[in-house]
Structures are given as structure tokens and as C-alpha cells.
N, CA and C of each residue as an Amber inpcrd file, in Angstrom:
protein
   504
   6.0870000  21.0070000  34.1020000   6.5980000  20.1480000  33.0580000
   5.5300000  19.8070000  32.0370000   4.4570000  19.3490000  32.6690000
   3.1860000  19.0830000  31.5570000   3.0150000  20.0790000  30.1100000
   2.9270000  21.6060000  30.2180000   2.4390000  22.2710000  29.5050000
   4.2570000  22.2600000  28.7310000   5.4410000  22.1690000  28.6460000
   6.2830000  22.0110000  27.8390000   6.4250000  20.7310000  27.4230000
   6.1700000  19.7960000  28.1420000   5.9740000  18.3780000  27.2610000
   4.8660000  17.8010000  26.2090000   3.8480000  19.0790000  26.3130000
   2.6720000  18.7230000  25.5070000   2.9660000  19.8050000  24.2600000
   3.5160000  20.7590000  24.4890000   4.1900000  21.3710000  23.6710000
   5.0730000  20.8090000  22.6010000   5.9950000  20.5210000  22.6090000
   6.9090000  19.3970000  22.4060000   6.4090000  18.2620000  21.6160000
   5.2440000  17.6100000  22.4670000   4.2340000  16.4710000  21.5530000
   3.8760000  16.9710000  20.3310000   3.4820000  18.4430000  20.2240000
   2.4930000  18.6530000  19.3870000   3.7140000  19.1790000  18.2500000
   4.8350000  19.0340000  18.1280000   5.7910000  19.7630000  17.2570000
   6.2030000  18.3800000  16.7280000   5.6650000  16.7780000  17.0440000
   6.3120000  16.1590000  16.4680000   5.4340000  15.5940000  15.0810000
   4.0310000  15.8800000  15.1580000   3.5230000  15.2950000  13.4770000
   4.1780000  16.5420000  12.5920000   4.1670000  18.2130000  12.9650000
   4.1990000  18.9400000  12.0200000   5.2930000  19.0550000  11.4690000
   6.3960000  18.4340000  11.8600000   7.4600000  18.4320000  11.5160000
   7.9280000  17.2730000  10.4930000   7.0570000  16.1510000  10.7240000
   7.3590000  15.2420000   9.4440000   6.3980000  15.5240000   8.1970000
   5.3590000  16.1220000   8.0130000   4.3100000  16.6840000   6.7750000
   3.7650000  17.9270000   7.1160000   4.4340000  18.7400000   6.5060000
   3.3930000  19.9760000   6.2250000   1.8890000  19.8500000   7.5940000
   1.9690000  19.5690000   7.9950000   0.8310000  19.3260000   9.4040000
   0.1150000  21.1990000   9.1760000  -1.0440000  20.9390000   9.4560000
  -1.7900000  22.3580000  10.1780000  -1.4920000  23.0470000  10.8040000
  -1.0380000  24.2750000  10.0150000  -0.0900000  24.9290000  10.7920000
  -0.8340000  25.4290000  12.1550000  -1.9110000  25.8730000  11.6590000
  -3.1930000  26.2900000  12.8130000  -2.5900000  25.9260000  14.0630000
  -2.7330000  24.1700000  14.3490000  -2.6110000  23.6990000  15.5880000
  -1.6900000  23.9760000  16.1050000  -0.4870000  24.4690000  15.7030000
   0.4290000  24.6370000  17.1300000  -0.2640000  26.1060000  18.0530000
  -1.2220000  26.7450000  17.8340000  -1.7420000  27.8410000  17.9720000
  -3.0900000  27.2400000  19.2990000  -3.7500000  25.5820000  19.1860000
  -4.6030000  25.5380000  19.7650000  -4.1230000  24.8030000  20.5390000
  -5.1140000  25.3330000  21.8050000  -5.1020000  24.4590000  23.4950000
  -4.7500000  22.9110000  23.3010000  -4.0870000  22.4200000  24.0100000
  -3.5350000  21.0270000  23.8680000  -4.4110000  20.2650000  24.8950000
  -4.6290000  19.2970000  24.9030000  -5.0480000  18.1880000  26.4070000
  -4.3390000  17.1830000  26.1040000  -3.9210000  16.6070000  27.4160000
  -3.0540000  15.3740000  27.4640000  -4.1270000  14.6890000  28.8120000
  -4.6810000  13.2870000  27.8880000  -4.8940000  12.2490000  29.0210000
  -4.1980000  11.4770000  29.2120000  -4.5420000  10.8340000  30.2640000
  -3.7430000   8.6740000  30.5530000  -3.7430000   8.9380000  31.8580000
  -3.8040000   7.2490000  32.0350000  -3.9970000   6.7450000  33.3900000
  -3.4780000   6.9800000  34.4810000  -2.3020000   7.4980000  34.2810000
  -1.2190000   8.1520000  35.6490000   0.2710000   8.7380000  34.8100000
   0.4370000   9.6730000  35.6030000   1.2410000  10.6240000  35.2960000
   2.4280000  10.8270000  36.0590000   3.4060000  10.5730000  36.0250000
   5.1160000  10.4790000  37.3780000   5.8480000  11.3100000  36.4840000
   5.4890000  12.5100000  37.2720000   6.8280000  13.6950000  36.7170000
   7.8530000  14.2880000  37.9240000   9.2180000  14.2480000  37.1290000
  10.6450000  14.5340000  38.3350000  10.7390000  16.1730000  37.7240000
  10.5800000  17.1060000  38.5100000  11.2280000  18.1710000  38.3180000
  12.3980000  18.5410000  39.1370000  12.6680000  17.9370000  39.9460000
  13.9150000  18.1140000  41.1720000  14.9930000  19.2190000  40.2780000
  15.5230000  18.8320000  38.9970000  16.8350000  19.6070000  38.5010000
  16.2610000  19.4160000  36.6410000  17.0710000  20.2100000  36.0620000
  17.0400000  20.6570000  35.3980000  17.2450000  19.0810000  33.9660000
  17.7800000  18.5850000  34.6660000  17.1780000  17.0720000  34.3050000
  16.0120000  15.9810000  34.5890000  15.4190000  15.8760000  33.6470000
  13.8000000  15.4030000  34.1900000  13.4280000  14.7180000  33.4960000
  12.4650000  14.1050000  33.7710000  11.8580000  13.0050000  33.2470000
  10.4140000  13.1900000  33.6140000   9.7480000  12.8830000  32.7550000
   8.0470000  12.9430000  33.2500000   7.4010000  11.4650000  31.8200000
   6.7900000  10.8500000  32.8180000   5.8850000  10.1050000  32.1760000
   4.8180000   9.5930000  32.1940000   3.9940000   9.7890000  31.2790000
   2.3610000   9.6780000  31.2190000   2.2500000   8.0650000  30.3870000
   1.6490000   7.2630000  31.4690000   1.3850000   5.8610000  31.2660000
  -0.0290000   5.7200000  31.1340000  -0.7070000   4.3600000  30.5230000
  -2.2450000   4.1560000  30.0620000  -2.6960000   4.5470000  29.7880000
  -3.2850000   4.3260000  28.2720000  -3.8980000   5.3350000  27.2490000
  -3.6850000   6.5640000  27.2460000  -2.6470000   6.6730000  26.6830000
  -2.0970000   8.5890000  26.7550000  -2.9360000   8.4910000  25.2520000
  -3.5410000   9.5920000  25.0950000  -4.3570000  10.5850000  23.9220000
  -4.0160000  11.7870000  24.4020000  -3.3990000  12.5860000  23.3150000
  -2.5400000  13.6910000  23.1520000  -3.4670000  14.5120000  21.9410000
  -4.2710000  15.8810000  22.6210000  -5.1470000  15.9750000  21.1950000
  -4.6770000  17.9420000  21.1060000  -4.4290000  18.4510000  20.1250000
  -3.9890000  19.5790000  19.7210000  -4.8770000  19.8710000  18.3320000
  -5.8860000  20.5590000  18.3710000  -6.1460000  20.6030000  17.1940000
  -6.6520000  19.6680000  16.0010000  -6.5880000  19.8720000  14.8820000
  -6.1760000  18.4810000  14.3330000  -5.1750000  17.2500000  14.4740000
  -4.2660000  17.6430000  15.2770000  -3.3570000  16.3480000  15.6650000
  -4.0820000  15.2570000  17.0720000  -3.8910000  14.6180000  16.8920000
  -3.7750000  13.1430000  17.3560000  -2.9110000  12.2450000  17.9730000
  -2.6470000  11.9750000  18.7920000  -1.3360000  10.9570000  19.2320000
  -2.1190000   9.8030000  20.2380000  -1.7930000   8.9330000  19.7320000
  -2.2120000   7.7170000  20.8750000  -1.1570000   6.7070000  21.0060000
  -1.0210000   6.7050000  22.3330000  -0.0220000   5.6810000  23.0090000
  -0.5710000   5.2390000  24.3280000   0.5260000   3.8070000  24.6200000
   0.4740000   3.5020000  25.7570000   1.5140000   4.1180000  27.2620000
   2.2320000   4.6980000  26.2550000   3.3020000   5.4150000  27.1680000
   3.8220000   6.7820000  26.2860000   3.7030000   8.0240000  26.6420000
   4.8040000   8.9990000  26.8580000   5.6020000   9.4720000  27.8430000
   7.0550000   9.2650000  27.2740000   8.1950000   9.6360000  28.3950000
   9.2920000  10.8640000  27.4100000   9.0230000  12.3160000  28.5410000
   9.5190000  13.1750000  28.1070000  10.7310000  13.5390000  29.0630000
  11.9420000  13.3060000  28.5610000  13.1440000  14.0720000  28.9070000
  13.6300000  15.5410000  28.7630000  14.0120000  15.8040000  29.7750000
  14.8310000  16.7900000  29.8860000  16.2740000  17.0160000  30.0130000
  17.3770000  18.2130000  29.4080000  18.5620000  18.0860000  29.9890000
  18.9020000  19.3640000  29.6720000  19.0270000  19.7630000  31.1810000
  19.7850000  21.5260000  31.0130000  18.4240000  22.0480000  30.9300000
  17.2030000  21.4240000  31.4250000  15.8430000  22.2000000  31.0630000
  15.3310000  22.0660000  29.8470000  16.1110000  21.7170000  28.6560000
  15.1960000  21.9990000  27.7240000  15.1200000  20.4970000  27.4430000
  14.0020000  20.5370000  26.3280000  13.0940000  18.7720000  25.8240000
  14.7680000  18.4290000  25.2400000  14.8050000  17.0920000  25.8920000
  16.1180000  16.2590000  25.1020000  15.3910000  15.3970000  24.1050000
  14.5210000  14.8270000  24.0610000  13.7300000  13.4130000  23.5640000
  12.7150000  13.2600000  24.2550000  11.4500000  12.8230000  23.6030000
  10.0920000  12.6990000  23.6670000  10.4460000  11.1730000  22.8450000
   9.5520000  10.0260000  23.7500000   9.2170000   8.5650000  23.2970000
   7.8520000   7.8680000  23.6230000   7.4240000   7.8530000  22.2950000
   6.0310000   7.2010000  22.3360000   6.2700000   5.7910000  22.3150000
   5.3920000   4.9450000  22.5720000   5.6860000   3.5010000  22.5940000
   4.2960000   2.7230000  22.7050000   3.8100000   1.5660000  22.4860000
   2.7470000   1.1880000  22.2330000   2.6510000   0.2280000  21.4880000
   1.7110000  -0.8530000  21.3660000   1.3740000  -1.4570000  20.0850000
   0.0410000  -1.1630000  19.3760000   0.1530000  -0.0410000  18.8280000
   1.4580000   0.5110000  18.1680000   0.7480000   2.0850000  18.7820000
   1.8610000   3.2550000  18.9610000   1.2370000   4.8800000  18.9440000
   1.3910000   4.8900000  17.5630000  -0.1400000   5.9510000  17.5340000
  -0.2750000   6.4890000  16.3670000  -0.0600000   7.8900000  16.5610000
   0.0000000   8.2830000  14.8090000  -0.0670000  10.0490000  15.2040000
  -1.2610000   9.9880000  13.7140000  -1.8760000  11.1620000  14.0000000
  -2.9210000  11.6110000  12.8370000  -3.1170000  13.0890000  12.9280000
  -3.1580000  13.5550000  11.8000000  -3.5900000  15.1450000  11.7670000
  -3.5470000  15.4200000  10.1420000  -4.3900000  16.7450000  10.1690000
  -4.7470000  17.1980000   8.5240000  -4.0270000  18.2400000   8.2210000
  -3.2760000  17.8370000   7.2660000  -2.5070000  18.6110000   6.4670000
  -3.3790000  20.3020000   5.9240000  -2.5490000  21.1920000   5.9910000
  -2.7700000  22.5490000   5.1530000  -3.7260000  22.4340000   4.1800000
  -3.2720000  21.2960000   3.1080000  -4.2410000  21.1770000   1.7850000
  -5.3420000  20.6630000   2.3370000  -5.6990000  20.0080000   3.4160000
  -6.9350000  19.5340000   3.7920000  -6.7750000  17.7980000   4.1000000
  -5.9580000  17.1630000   3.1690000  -5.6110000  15.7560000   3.5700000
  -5.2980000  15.5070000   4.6660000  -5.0370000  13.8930000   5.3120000
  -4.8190000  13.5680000   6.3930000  -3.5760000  12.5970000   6.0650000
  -2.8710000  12.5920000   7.2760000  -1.5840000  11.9260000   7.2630000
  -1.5980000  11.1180000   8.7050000  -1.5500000   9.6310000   8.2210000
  -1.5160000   8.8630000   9.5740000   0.1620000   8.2200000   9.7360000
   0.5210000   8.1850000  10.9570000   1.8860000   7.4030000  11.1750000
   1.6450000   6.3040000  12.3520000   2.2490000   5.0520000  12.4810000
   2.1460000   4.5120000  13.4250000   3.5160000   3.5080000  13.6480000
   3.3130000   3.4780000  14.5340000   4.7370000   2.4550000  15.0800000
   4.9480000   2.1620000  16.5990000   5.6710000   1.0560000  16.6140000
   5.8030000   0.3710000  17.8810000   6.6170000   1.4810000  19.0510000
   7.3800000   2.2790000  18.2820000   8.1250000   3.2770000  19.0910000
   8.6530000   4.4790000  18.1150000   7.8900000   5.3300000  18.6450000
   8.2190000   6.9180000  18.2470000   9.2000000   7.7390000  19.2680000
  10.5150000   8.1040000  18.6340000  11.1460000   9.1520000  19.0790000
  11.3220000  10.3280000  18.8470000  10.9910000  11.6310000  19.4560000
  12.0050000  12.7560000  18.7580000  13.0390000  13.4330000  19.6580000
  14.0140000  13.8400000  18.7330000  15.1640000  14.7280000  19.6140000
  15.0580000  15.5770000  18.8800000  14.3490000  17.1980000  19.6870000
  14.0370000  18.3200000  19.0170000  15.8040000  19.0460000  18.5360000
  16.7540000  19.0780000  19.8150000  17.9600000  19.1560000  19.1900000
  18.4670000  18.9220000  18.2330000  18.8460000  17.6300000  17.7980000
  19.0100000  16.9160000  16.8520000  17.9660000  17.0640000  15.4390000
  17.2200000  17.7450000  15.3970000  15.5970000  17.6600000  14.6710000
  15.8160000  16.2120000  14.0020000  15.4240000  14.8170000  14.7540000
  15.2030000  13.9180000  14.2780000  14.2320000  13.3530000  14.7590000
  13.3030000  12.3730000  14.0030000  11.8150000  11.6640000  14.0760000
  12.4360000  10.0590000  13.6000000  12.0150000   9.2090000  14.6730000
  12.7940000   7.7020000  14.3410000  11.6630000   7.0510000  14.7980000
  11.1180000   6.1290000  14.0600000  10.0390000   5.3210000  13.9670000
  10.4490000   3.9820000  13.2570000  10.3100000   3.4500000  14.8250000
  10.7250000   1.9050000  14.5750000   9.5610000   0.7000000  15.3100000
   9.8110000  -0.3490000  14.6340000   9.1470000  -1.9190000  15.1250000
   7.4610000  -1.4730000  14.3530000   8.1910000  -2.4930000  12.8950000
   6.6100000  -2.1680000  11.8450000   6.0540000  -0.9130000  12.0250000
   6.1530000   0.2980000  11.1990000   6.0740000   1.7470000  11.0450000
   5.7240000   1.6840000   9.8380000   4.2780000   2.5340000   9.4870000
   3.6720000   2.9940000   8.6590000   3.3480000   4.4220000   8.4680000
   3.7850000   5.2070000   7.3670000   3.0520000   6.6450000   7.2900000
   2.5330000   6.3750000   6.0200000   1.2090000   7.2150000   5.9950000
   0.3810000   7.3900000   4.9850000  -0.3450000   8.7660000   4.8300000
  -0.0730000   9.0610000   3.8680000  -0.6530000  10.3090000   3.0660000
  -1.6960000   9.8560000   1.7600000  -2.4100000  10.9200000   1.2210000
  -3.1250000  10.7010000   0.0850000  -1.9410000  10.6500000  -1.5450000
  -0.7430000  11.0280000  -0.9170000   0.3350000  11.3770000  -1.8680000
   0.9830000  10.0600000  -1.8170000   1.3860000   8.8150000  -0.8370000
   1.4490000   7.3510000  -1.4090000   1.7070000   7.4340000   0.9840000
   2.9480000   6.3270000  -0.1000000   3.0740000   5.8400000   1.4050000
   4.2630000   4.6050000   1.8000000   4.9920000   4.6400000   3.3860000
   5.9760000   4.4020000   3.4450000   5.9970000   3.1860000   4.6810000
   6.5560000   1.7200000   4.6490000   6.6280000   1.1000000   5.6900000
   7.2970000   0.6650000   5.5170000   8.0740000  -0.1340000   6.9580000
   9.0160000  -1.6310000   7.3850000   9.2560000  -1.1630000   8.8230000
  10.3090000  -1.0970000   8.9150000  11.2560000  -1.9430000  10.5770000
  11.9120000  -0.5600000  11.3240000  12.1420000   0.4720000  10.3980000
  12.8490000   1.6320000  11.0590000  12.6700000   2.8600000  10.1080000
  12.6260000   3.9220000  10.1480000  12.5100000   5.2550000   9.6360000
  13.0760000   6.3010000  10.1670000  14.2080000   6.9740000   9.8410000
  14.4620000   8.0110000  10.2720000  14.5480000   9.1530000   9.4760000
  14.0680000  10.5530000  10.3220000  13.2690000  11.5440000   9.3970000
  14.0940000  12.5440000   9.7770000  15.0630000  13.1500000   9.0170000
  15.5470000  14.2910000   9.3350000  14.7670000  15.9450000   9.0330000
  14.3090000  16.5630000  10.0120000  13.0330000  17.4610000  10.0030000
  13.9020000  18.8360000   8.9040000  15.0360000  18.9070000   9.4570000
  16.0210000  19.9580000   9.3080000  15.7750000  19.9200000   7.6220000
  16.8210000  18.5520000   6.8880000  17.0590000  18.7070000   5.3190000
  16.0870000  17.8050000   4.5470000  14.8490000  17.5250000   5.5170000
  13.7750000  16.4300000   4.7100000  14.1630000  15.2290000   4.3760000
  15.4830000  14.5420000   4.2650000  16.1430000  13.2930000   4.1580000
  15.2010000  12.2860000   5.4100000  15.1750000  11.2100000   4.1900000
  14.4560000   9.9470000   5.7290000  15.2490000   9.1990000   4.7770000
  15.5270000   8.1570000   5.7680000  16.3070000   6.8230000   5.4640000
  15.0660000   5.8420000   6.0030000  15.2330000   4.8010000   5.3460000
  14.7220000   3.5470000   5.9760000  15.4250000   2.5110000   5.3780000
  14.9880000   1.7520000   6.3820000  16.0970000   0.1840000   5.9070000
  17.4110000  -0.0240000   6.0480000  18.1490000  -0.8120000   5.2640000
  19.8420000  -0.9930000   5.3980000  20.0780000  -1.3220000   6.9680000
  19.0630000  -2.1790000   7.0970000  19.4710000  -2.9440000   8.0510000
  18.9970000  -4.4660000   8.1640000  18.8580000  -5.0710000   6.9820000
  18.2870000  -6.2800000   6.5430000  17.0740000  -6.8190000   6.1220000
  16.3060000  -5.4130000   6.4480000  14.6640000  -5.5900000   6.4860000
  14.0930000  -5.1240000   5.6150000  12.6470000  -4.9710000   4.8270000
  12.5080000  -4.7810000   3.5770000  12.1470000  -3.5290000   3.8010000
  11.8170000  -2.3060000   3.1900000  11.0310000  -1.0170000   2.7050000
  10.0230000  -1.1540000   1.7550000   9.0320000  -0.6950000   2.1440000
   7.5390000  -0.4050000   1.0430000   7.5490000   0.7530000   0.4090000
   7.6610000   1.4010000  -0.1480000   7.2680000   2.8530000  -0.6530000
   6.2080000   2.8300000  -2.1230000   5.3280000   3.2690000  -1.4430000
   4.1200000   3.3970000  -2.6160000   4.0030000   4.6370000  -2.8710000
   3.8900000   5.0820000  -3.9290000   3.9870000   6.3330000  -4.7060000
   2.6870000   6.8040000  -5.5380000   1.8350000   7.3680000  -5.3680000
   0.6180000   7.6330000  -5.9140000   1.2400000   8.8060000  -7.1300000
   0.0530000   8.4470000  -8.3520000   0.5140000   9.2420000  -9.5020000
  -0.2000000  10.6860000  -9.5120000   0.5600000  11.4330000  -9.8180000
  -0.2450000  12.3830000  -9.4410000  -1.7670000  13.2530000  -9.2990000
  -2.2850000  12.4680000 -10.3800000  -3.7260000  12.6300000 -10.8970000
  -4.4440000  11.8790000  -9.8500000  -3.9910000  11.0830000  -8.8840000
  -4.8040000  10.7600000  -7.8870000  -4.5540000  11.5870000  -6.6580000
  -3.6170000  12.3610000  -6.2740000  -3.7960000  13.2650000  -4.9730000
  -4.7320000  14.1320000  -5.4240000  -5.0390000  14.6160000  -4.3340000
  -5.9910000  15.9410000  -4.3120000  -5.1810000  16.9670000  -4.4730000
  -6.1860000  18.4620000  -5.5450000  -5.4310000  19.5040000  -5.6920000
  -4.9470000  20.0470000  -4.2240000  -3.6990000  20.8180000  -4.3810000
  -3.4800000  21.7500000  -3.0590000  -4.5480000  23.0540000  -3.0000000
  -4.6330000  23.0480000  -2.1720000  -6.0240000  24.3590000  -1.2840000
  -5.1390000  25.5080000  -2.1000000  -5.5570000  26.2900000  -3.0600000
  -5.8270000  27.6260000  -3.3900000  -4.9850000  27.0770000  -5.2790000
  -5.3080000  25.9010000  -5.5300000  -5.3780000  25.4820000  -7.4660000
  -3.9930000  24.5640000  -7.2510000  -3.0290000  24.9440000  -8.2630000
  -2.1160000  23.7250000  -8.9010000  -2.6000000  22.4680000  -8.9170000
């Protein structure tokens, strides 16, 4: 279960920014304090508790808990949780993109990324916070808000990002 759940980890920064493509290519390590994985059936559960650091490359993940599901064998949902997991890794052009939040989900099925309880992503291109985020990987649509709580979106002009790696 380990080496498909770390798998899995590492598909969830590149899927919300352009992430390095490189890293899905390099050796993964997964630490933390104790590890309880069910393989009995094809439904499973495995979870890595206390200081989980999840390192792939340029990616990054820190939590206090990852819990990876299974159903029918394959990843149903991956949930980070923490105050707060982060994710970090360097973009293609060379920038870095940080996310953090009280609870990170993905459902690779579904290709959705939901980042809730005070959630921040930041790029050199601006940047996005409040209470909930959901990132559809598939058509690039994220929603946030419309649920009583405010949204931040800061928008950097363009003359302040950095060029992309090879001109424009």
C-alpha cells in the first residue's frame, strides 16, 4: 500500500499548478511517527500519523496525519489534516507555489482538490485564501466561498511575475 499511496501524494500539488513535471519521475520518501495500514480487501485504509513529511522531488507535504483510501483497489481519496498541512514545490518556470490548510482532500476519480479550514495558495502570479476551495484538476474551475465566508484573491500585474523559462 505505501508505494501507491505515496504515489497518489505526489499527484496532488501537480495537479493544482503546473508543478515539476520532473518529480513525478523521482524516488518518493514518506516519514511519521507510526504507520496502520489494512490491506485485508480491496478496500483499505492506511494511515500515517505524527509528522508525516512526504518529499518527492521538489514537492513537499507536511502534515499531522495522512489517511489514504481505497475502493475496488484503486486510491478513492487521500486526506491531509493538520494545523495546518502544507504542500510546496517549484513550478516548470522555476517559481514556487505554497498551499496550506487545515484539511486537504483529493479524489483522484473525481479529479478534485478541496482545501478547507483557513486555506492559502500562493504563487509569484498572486494569490488565493478563506474557509474552502475547491479545485477541479480536470476543467481548471476552483470555486471558493458561497458559503458565508469571505475570499481573498490577489492578483499580481504582470510585470511583476517572473518571465516563463525559455522568454515570453
Amino acid at each position: 500500500m505505501a508505494p501507491i499511496a505515496l504515489a497518489v501524494l505526489a499527484t496532488l500539488l501537480p495537479a493544482l499548478a503546473q508543478a515539476k513535471s520532473s518529480d513525478r519521475n523521482q524516488p518518493m520518501t514518506l516519514d511519521s511517527d507510526n504507520s496502520d495500514c489494512n490491506q485485508s480487501n480491496p478496500d483499505s485504509r492506511c494511515v500515517f500519523s505524527g509528522n508525516v513529511e512526504i518529499i518527492q522531488g521538489t514537492l513537499e507535504i507536511r502534515a499531522g496525519r495522512a489517511e489514504v483510501m481505497q475502493r475496488g483497489g484503486d486510491i478513492d481519496q487521500v486526506v491531509l489534516t493538520g494545523k495546518q498541512a502544507t504542500m510546496k514545490q517549484q513550478m516548470d518556470d522555476g517559481t514556487t507555489m505554497n498551499a496550506r490548510a487545515d484539511r486537504i482532500v483529493y479524489e483522484p476519480k473525481k479529479e478534485l482538490l478541496t482545501l478547507t479550514g483557513s486555506y492559502q495558495v500562493e504563487s509569484p502570479r498572486g494569490s488565493n485564501s478563506g474557509q474552502k476551495m475547491v479545485y477541479n484538476m480536470a476543467s481548471g474551475q476552483m470555486q471558493s466561498g458561497g458559503d458565508g465566508t469571505r475570499v481573498r484573491t490577489v492578483i499580481q500585474p504582470r510585470a511583476a511575475t517572473p518571465a516563463k523559462a525559455g522568454g515570453n
